[in-house]
């Protein structure tokens, strides 16, 4: 609970206007979860600023009163990152939706952080340009949110993730100061603060405007769908594509249950009885795309592909993708709730992990559908449950944890693109030693020394920034390294 | 370990047993948020309580007994346009329209509105479903205040609604006199279909020429067109505002009227009516006598443009050298998923240049009687629409719903823009005329 809530509500209303402060419980409820409904936490207030100045003023109040605050975009995130997990104020950026500048010849655009990803694409499409990062939720998610989570999308194999497309940022620091980092050019001199900031999951500062790089649309785009009898063949086909040195723009795989769920909604013509579907998109100069497409078909055939479909025009292409991008929501037709996992797995291990997931799914009695960004090894198991039953929630969480553990054991990682947020904190020690985590904490403390901004996320334990330093001091004693002891090296 | 549903221990639902929003339907919402940017109210207001996801969440919480039917619950239900753009955007197939109509039904019975609001609603809903009363109101011209409404103003906050009501009515000289249509119009040439036409309460009074054009165009395409005299209102305005019982009565009457007329198809040229009739099955599913009838009836309903496109309208059009744009009526594009058919028909008219309208499927703010009940927001959506319409540079804006026609015409009039607002079928009709008339 916030001390003196009424007084603070009034003060905030002066900054943003009375309609932009939400403080009654029933309205706040709507903000108690984001795309990951498995986590819920009621904020004390929600404030909806319309300008950077207003954001700064709100943050100053939070800083003065030492109130926790959390930024939120469209609330499509899947790791609970936009939750006020320890109470406090949610700063919703949904009124900062202006595209401030599009400088097409110089390939950049400046947007407010609440701008929806696809709006930018629509705005520059007429000029022949696009914005490459395209998470599955791109029709709704905000660019600010993409920056926080370093969002990927289906185009990652060739075009990378959000950080590869952000040039500069205007951010409000947790003390209310507004600063600019990066600039309008790629890789400016000095520390790469943009690189540090992107993916910080809203724990360093609140981004209010983002300068992004936009790309010219390729001359040709070709989408192929390979329909396979089983996951093994499809996985081998992926390896085959990589082995030939082909870098597709997108490379996506869906398993049987995903295909069925999505087809029911999208009617994209995915065969309901297929074991796996592989979507490959190639782009670039026309001649190159055609040649590569032939190669891909060859690879498919070597893996006993059942059928290959090639989208003949943009409409057909859109339709093939529509199914994939809507996978999450389409799952709602199978069970009421979905706990979407996000893991990374070495590609060659895919058939093994999917088999294990199938077994776990049987064991727990919860269906699990899988979608795989095959290009970068990012696996998304959709654990389907019914949130009205406490027992099912518990099972879903436990099942998720077991999948996570296995992925790490097989040499993968606990998150590919959704971020750690609330969801994956406890898995961090699977990946990192305490020293690693301390080093990361230090970076966070440099930006957010009081930890009033988005507390309780990413790290498995909460420590104040003062503790971080002390702890280290107590523990570090000089110990000669093994190679020093062996006389192979020497410290000066 | 025992695992009872959380429901068993949950608090009493805020809804009662008479047509509550169905649990099954709201559980289909997986909270992904993909619908947010499609929602006009969310874009305007920027808060999640006025988004589809937020409204579904509020409905769910009310049903779980976590919140009651309070002022703010009602405020966010009222602010919804029921444009159903969220249904088009939702990949999980959430039937938002049904949820919202049923939530409103509960609100109407369980929530005590301010007297002025109550009277306003009652007044509007007692006029529009009845053509005679609409006609009477039109006759009174633009002085609806004479209807004793002025007294309502005293109760506060209604002057804006009444002002819009006056402004919405077209100037008397623009409304053609009643055009009597025969009960049965024979097909031109060999009859291929026997169809019934719903003439609509607002359409037949304010836009009789649209009905006349529809009859001519259908006849030209081999249809025997029947206009059952027993038909009345389809019930859509009532359902929109949560008046589910009166809506059901209208629905039964409509079904009976067209059943007796023994038609292959029931044609609607007002998007709101078409979408309503297609959804009778959901409305009447608890009615033992009508549940089945409603289902087969619904399958027979076609929007006029959808039908013409489907049967392959004959293309003996004369040229119409016009610059035209098209506004998607919500209850056509979102309610019935009819997007390409009207455009294809318009494009098939020689000489006609169809200019795409930016945000064409974004609600114009008419939304049943939303423009009267929530005048402030209705006007904001209208302004946005008119800006986009003006930007097309077209001479004619077409749309297939009388509510949208009235709303857009009002917006244009207020800005002194002399652009015509027509139903696409009027252009088809004109093109057919141009096809026969020797050119002068
Ligand atoms: S898109 Fe559908 S499933 Fe997703 S939040 Fe909106 S209504 Fe719910
Ligand atoms: S019906 Fe229209 S206004 Fe209502 S929630 Fe859906 S999109 Fe928003």
Tab-separated table of N, CA and C in Angstrom, chain A residues 19 22 24-37 40 48 72-76 94-95 97 116 119 136-140 265 325-326 328-333 335-338 384 386-391 393-394, chain B residues 1-7 10-11 23 27-37 42-49 51 53-55 57-58 60-61 64 66-68 70-73 75-76 87-93 377:
chain	number	residue	atom	x	y	z
A	19	UNK	N	-8.594	12.052	-15.862
A	19	UNK	CA	-8.968	10.807	-16.521
A	19	UNK	C	-7.797	9.866	-16.705
A	22	UNK	N	-5.788	6.055	-12.610
A	22	UNK	CA	-6.750	5.011	-12.255
A	22	UNK	C	-6.406	4.535	-10.857
A	24	UNK	N	-9.224	3.072	-8.509
A	24	UNK	CA	-10.198	2.259	-7.772
A	24	UNK	C	-9.903	0.792	-8.034
A	25	UNK	N	-10.174	-0.024	-7.045
A	25	UNK	CA	-9.729	-1.410	-7.157
A	25	UNK	C	-10.287	-2.111	-8.388
A	26	UNK	N	-11.575	-1.917	-8.658
A	26	UNK	CA	-12.121	-2.707	-9.768
A	26	UNK	C	-11.504	-2.321	-11.101
A	27	UNK	N	-11.153	-1.049	-11.247
A	27	UNK	CA	-10.510	-0.665	-12.505
A	27	UNK	C	-9.058	-1.134	-12.533
A	28	UNK	N	-8.428	-1.100	-11.386
A	28	UNK	CA	-7.030	-1.535	-11.321
A	28	UNK	C	-6.886	-3.016	-11.659
A	29	UNK	N	-7.929	-3.767	-11.342
A	29	UNK	CA	-7.906	-5.205	-11.623
A	29	UNK	C	-7.525	-5.509	-13.066
A	30	UNK	N	-8.009	-4.645	-13.942
A	30	UNK	CA	-7.753	-4.859	-15.361
A	30	UNK	C	-6.245	-4.839	-15.643
A	31	UNK	N	-5.523	-4.202	-14.765
A	31	UNK	CA	-4.072	-4.121	-14.938
A	31	UNK	C	-3.319	-5.138	-14.084
A	32	UNK	N	-4.033	-6.110	-13.542
A	32	UNK	CA	-3.329	-7.016	-12.636
A	32	UNK	C	-2.524	-8.092	-13.359
A	33	UNK	N	-2.729	-8.214	-14.659
A	33	UNK	CA	-1.857	-9.152	-15.383
A	33	UNK	C	-1.605	-8.657	-16.789
A	34	UNK	N	-0.611	-9.258	-17.430
A	34	UNK	CA	-0.343	-8.916	-18.833
A	34	UNK	C	-0.643	-10.154	-19.673
A	35	UNK	N	0.148	-10.425	-20.695
A	35	UNK	CA	-0.140	-11.575	-21.548
A	35	UNK	C	0.046	-12.905	-20.838
A	36	UNK	N	0.775	-12.885	-19.707
A	36	UNK	CA	1.000	-14.109	-18.956
A	36	UNK	C	0.061	-14.114	-17.758
A	37	UNK	N	-1.148	-14.629	-17.947
A	37	UNK	CA	-2.162	-14.501	-16.899
A	37	UNK	C	-1.864	-15.357	-15.676
A	40	UNK	N	-0.468	-12.676	-11.323
A	40	UNK	CA	-1.356	-11.535	-11.109
A	40	UNK	C	-0.891	-10.722	-9.911
A	48	UNK	N	-1.444	7.345	-16.787
A	48	UNK	CA	-1.302	7.285	-18.242
A	48	UNK	C	-0.800	8.625	-18.794
A	72	UNK	N	4.586	0.052	-18.517
A	72	UNK	CA	3.794	-0.964	-19.213
A	72	UNK	C	3.433	-0.451	-20.600
A	73	UNK	N	3.595	-1.303	-21.597
A	73	UNK	CA	3.203	-0.937	-22.964
A	73	UNK	C	1.822	-1.490	-23.218
A	74	UNK	N	1.708	-2.417	-24.172
A	74	UNK	CA	0.391	-2.954	-24.503
A	74	UNK	C	0.001	-4.093	-23.578
A	75	UNK	N	0.930	-4.509	-22.716
A	75	UNK	CA	0.590	-5.623	-21.835
A	75	UNK	C	0.435	-6.922	-22.600
A	76	UNK	N	1.271	-7.096	-23.624
A	76	UNK	CA	1.243	-8.361	-24.362
A	76	UNK	C	2.406	-9.255	-23.955
A	94	UNK	N	0.408	4.007	-23.144
A	94	UNK	CA	-0.507	3.853	-24.271
A	94	UNK	C	-1.061	5.142	-24.833
A	95	UNK	N	-0.682	6.255	-24.210
A	95	UNK	CA	-1.103	7.524	-24.809
A	95	UNK	C	0.058	8.211	-25.501
A	97	UNK	N	1.668	7.786	-28.439
A	97	UNK	CA	1.529	6.957	-29.629
A	97	UNK	C	1.818	7.721	-30.912
A	116	UNK	N	2.498	1.270	-31.637
A	116	UNK	CA	2.381	-0.162	-31.908
A	116	UNK	C	3.336	-0.531	-33.039
A	119	UNK	N	2.221	-0.219	-36.627
A	119	UNK	CA	1.894	1.113	-37.146
A	119	UNK	C	3.083	1.712	-37.883
A	136	UNK	N	5.425	-11.995	-32.747
A	136	UNK	CA	4.124	-12.528	-33.159
A	136	UNK	C	2.996	-11.578	-32.780
A	137	UNK	N	3.208	-10.782	-31.760
A	137	UNK	CA	2.157	-9.869	-31.311
A	137	UNK	C	2.302	-8.494	-31.954
A	138	UNK	N	2.981	-8.404	-33.087
A	138	UNK	CA	3.309	-7.090	-33.625
A	138	UNK	C	2.102	-6.210	-33.925
A	139	UNK	N	0.941	-6.796	-34.105
A	139	UNK	CA	-0.223	-5.950	-34.364
A	139	UNK	C	-0.656	-5.207	-33.105
A	140	UNK	N	-0.130	-5.603	-31.950
A	140	UNK	CA	-0.570	-4.969	-30.710
A	140	UNK	C	0.574	-4.461	-29.845
A	265	UNK	N	-8.670	-21.883	-36.468
A	265	UNK	CA	-8.979	-20.460	-36.478
A	265	UNK	C	-8.620	-19.799	-37.797
A	325	UNK	N	1.377	-16.569	-36.550
A	325	UNK	CA	1.415	-15.421	-35.643
A	325	UNK	C	0.289	-15.445	-34.635
A	326	UNK	N	-0.771	-16.145	-34.961
A	326	UNK	CA	-1.915	-16.160	-34.055
A	326	UNK	C	-1.889	-17.356	-33.141
A	328	UNK	N	-0.724	-18.204	-30.275
A	328	UNK	CA	-1.050	-18.090	-28.849
A	328	UNK	C	-2.557	-17.983	-28.619
A	329	UNK	N	-3.156	-17.052	-29.324
A	329	UNK	CA	-4.580	-16.850	-29.077
A	329	UNK	C	-5.400	-18.035	-29.566
A	330	UNK	N	-4.944	-18.650	-30.627
A	330	UNK	CA	-5.700	-19.788	-31.153
A	330	UNK	C	-5.747	-20.919	-30.126
A	331	UNK	N	-4.762	-20.951	-29.245
A	331	UNK	CA	-4.744	-22.001	-28.226
A	331	UNK	C	-5.938	-21.883	-27.282
A	332	UNK	N	-6.489	-20.679	-27.198
A	332	UNK	CA	-7.639	-20.450	-26.330
A	332	UNK	C	-8.810	-21.347	-26.691
A	333	UNK	N	-8.755	-21.880	-27.896
A	333	UNK	CA	-9.858	-22.751	-28.310
A	333	UNK	C	-9.712	-24.154	-27.749
A	335	UNK	N	-7.897	-24.972	-24.506
A	335	UNK	CA	-8.130	-24.843	-23.075
A	335	UNK	C	-8.220	-23.356	-22.758
A	336	UNK	N	-8.861	-23.007	-21.643
A	336	UNK	CA	-9.061	-21.587	-21.355
A	336	UNK	C	-7.767	-20.796	-21.161
A	337	UNK	N	-6.753	-21.423	-20.599
A	337	UNK	CA	-5.549	-20.653	-20.328
A	337	UNK	C	-4.333	-21.316	-20.947
A	338	UNK	N	-3.330	-20.487	-21.131
A	338	UNK	CA	-2.137	-21.000	-21.776
A	338	UNK	C	-0.927	-20.415	-21.072
A	384	UNK	N	-1.198	-25.895	-21.931
A	384	UNK	CA	-2.604	-25.503	-21.906
A	384	UNK	C	-3.267	-26.024	-20.639
A	386	UNK	N	-6.430	-24.969	-17.320
A	386	UNK	CA	-7.654	-24.257	-16.981
A	386	UNK	C	-7.433	-23.532	-15.655
A	387	UNK	N	-7.298	-22.238	-15.731
A	387	UNK	CA	-6.929	-21.442	-14.565
A	387	UNK	C	-7.991	-21.394	-13.480
A	388	UNK	N	-9.144	-21.993	-13.749
A	388	UNK	CA	-10.163	-22.012	-12.695
A	388	UNK	C	-9.843	-23.086	-11.658
A	389	UNK	N	-8.916	-23.960	-11.996
A	389	UNK	CA	-8.546	-25.025	-11.066
A	389	UNK	C	-7.136	-24.769	-10.535
A	390	UNK	N	-7.050	-24.547	-9.224
A	390	UNK	CA	-5.744	-24.260	-8.613
A	390	UNK	C	-4.733	-25.345	-8.970
A	391	UNK	N	-5.208	-26.582	-8.936
A	391	UNK	CA	-4.328	-27.703	-9.177
A	391	UNK	C	-3.715	-27.627	-10.578
A	393	UNK	N	-3.142	-24.939	-12.283
A	393	UNK	CA	-2.147	-23.855	-12.323
A	393	UNK	C	-0.821	-24.403	-11.790
A	394	UNK	N	-0.925	-25.090	-10.662
A	394	UNK	CA	0.290	-25.624	-10.040
A	394	UNK	C	0.998	-26.585	-11.002
B	1	UNK	N	-4.377	-35.499	-3.889
B	1	UNK	CA	-4.736	-34.118	-3.532
B	1	UNK	C	-6.026	-33.718	-4.243
B	2	UNK	N	-6.937	-33.150	-3.503
B	2	UNK	CA	-8.194	-32.787	-4.155
B	2	UNK	C	-8.013	-31.486	-4.920
B	3	UNK	N	-8.703	-31.387	-6.018
B	3	UNK	CA	-8.521	-30.177	-6.809
B	3	UNK	C	-9.855	-29.697	-7.334
B	4	UNK	N	-10.587	-29.052	-6.486
B	4	UNK	CA	-11.882	-28.529	-6.912
B	4	UNK	C	-11.666	-27.276	-7.729
B	5	UNK	N	-12.638	-26.968	-8.565
B	5	UNK	CA	-12.504	-25.717	-9.297
B	5	UNK	C	-12.512	-24.543	-8.323
B	6	UNK	N	-11.735	-23.531	-8.674
B	6	UNK	CA	-11.684	-22.343	-7.841
B	6	UNK	C	-13.096	-21.780	-7.692
B	7	UNK	N	-13.901	-22.051	-8.743
B	7	UNK	CA	-15.276	-21.566	-8.775
B	7	UNK	C	-16.111	-21.975	-7.582
B	10	UNK	N	-15.987	-19.719	-5.006
B	10	UNK	CA	-16.008	-18.309	-5.360
B	10	UNK	C	-17.274	-17.619	-4.867
B	11	UNK	N	-17.161	-16.319	-4.876
B	11	UNK	CA	-18.298	-15.535	-4.420
B	11	UNK	C	-19.430	-15.594	-5.436
B	23	UNK	N	-19.899	-18.078	-19.459
B	23	UNK	CA	-18.559	-18.366	-18.982
B	23	UNK	C	-17.698	-18.951	-20.105
B	27	UNK	N	-14.156	-17.315	-21.287
B	27	UNK	CA	-12.923	-18.069	-21.039
B	27	UNK	C	-12.102	-18.257	-22.310
B	28	UNK	N	-12.745	-18.052	-23.448
B	28	UNK	CA	-11.979	-18.168	-24.686
B	28	UNK	C	-10.970	-17.034	-24.822
B	29	UNK	N	-11.131	-15.991	-24.048
B	29	UNK	CA	-10.158	-14.893	-24.095
B	29	UNK	C	-8.925	-15.291	-23.315
B	30	UNK	N	-7.794	-15.265	-24.007
B	30	UNK	CA	-6.558	-15.743	-23.392
B	30	UNK	C	-5.686	-14.567	-22.947
B	31	UNK	N	-6.247	-13.383	-23.024
B	31	UNK	CA	-5.589	-12.187	-22.507
B	31	UNK	C	-4.333	-11.829	-23.288
B	32	UNK	N	-4.326	-12.133	-24.584
B	32	UNK	CA	-3.116	-11.883	-25.375
B	32	UNK	C	-2.983	-10.413	-25.733
B	33	UNK	N	-4.090	-9.692	-25.807
B	33	UNK	CA	-4.003	-8.258	-26.106
B	33	UNK	C	-3.982	-7.908	-27.587
B	34	UNK	N	-4.071	-8.910	-28.457
B	34	UNK	CA	-3.984	-8.610	-29.894
B	34	UNK	C	-5.136	-7.738	-30.385
B	35	UNK	N	-6.222	-7.706	-29.629
B	35	UNK	CA	-7.378	-6.918	-30.054
B	35	UNK	C	-7.231	-5.437	-29.717
B	36	UNK	N	-6.294	-5.083	-28.858
B	36	UNK	CA	-6.274	-3.700	-28.349
B	36	UNK	C	-6.274	-2.630	-29.441
B	37	UNK	N	-5.325	-2.668	-30.386
B	37	UNK	CA	-5.291	-1.548	-31.332
B	37	UNK	C	-6.454	-1.520	-32.312
B	42	UNK	N	-10.430	2.148	-27.048
B	42	UNK	CA	-9.119	2.028	-26.422
B	42	UNK	C	-8.155	3.051	-27.031
B	43	UNK	N	-8.207	3.191	-28.338
B	43	UNK	CA	-7.304	4.139	-28.985
B	43	UNK	C	-7.621	5.562	-28.555
B	44	UNK	N	-8.893	5.874	-28.405
B	44	UNK	CA	-9.276	7.227	-28.003
B	44	UNK	C	-8.933	7.490	-26.538
B	45	UNK	N	-9.245	6.523	-25.678
B	45	UNK	CA	-9.148	6.782	-24.243
B	45	UNK	C	-7.826	6.301	-23.657
B	46	UNK	N	-7.214	5.328	-24.284
B	46	UNK	CA	-5.886	4.891	-23.853
B	46	UNK	C	-5.864	4.115	-22.550
B	47	UNK	N	-7.019	3.676	-22.045
B	47	UNK	CA	-6.954	2.856	-20.838
B	47	UNK	C	-7.547	1.485	-21.125
B	48	UNK	N	-7.103	0.508	-20.350
B	48	UNK	CA	-7.490	-0.865	-20.676
B	48	UNK	C	-8.909	-1.238	-20.269
B	49	UNK	N	-9.507	-0.454	-19.366
B	49	UNK	CA	-10.893	-0.790	-19.018
B	49	UNK	C	-11.782	-0.555	-20.231
B	51	UNK	N	-10.957	-1.291	-23.286
B	51	UNK	CA	-10.467	-2.126	-24.383
B	51	UNK	C	-11.271	-3.421	-24.351
B	53	UNK	N	-10.170	-6.491	-24.229
B	53	UNK	CA	-9.616	-7.378	-23.215
B	53	UNK	C	-10.032	-6.942	-21.822
B	54	UNK	N	-10.000	-5.633	-21.591
B	54	UNK	CA	-10.375	-5.115	-20.276
B	54	UNK	C	-11.848	-5.350	-19.988
B	55	UNK	N	-12.673	-5.123	-21.010
B	55	UNK	CA	-14.118	-5.314	-20.788
B	55	UNK	C	-14.430	-6.774	-20.507
B	57	UNK	N	-12.441	-8.845	-19.158
B	57	UNK	CA	-11.922	-9.099	-17.811
B	57	UNK	C	-12.898	-8.602	-16.750
B	58	UNK	N	-13.469	-7.433	-16.997
B	58	UNK	CA	-14.456	-6.903	-16.053
B	58	UNK	C	-15.675	-7.823	-15.983
B	60	UNK	N	-15.739	-10.981	-16.647
B	60	UNK	CA	-15.339	-12.207	-15.957
B	60	UNK	C	-15.306	-11.985	-14.445
B	61	UNK	N	-14.762	-10.851	-14.039
B	61	UNK	CA	-14.669	-10.595	-12.598
B	61	UNK	C	-16.043	-10.400	-11.973
B	64	UNK	N	-17.397	-13.743	-11.557
B	64	UNK	CA	-16.742	-14.454	-10.457
B	64	UNK	C	-17.036	-13.802	-9.116
B	66	UNK	N	-16.112	-10.935	-8.040
B	66	UNK	CA	-15.052	-10.103	-7.461
B	66	UNK	C	-15.410	-8.630	-7.512
B	67	UNK	N	-16.250	-8.260	-8.470
B	67	UNK	CA	-16.733	-6.886	-8.512
B	67	UNK	C	-18.242	-6.921	-8.743
B	68	UNK	N	-18.883	-5.821	-8.486
B	68	UNK	CA	-20.327	-5.772	-8.681
B	68	UNK	C	-20.666	-4.990	-9.939
B	70	UNK	N	-21.290	-1.962	-10.768
B	70	UNK	CA	-21.139	-0.641	-10.156
B	70	UNK	C	-21.122	0.446	-11.216
B	71	UNK	N	-21.041	1.676	-10.775
B	71	UNK	CA	-20.974	2.798	-11.706
B	71	UNK	C	-19.865	2.606	-12.719
B	72	UNK	N	-18.697	2.220	-12.240
B	72	UNK	CA	-17.604	2.184	-13.199
B	72	UNK	C	-17.715	0.963	-14.112
B	73	UNK	N	-18.254	-0.133	-13.605
B	73	UNK	CA	-18.504	-1.282	-14.491
B	73	UNK	C	-19.427	-0.835	-15.628
B	75	UNK	N	-20.040	2.157	-16.671
B	75	UNK	CA	-19.412	3.171	-17.516
B	75	UNK	C	-18.607	2.516	-18.653
B	76	UNK	N	-17.858	1.473	-18.311
B	76	UNK	CA	-17.022	0.857	-19.350
B	76	UNK	C	-17.829	-0.023	-20.293
B	87	UNK	N	-13.654	-8.584	-32.609
B	87	UNK	CA	-13.881	-9.959	-33.054
B	87	UNK	C	-13.059	-10.267	-34.294
B	88	UNK	N	-12.965	-9.278	-35.172
B	88	UNK	CA	-12.153	-9.491	-36.365
B	88	UNK	C	-10.695	-9.697	-35.972
B	89	UNK	N	-10.251	-8.958	-34.961
B	89	UNK	CA	-8.833	-9.020	-34.591
B	89	UNK	C	-8.504	-10.236	-33.739
B	90	UNK	N	-9.489	-10.787	-33.070
B	90	UNK	CA	-9.185	-11.815	-32.068
B	90	UNK	C	-8.912	-13.177	-32.688
B	91	UNK	N	-7.723	-13.703	-32.485
B	91	UNK	CA	-7.408	-15.004	-33.070
B	91	UNK	C	-8.019	-16.149	-32.289
B	92	UNK	N	-8.559	-15.877	-31.132
B	92	UNK	CA	-9.106	-16.959	-30.344
B	92	UNK	C	-10.602	-17.113	-30.604
B	93	UNK	N	-11.134	-16.286	-31.480
B	93	UNK	CA	-12.543	-16.415	-31.837
B	93	UNK	C	-13.497	-16.019	-30.725
B	377	UNK	N	-18.146	11.003	-27.154
B	377	UNK	CA	-17.244	10.109	-27.874
B	377	UNK	C	-17.709	9.890	-29.299
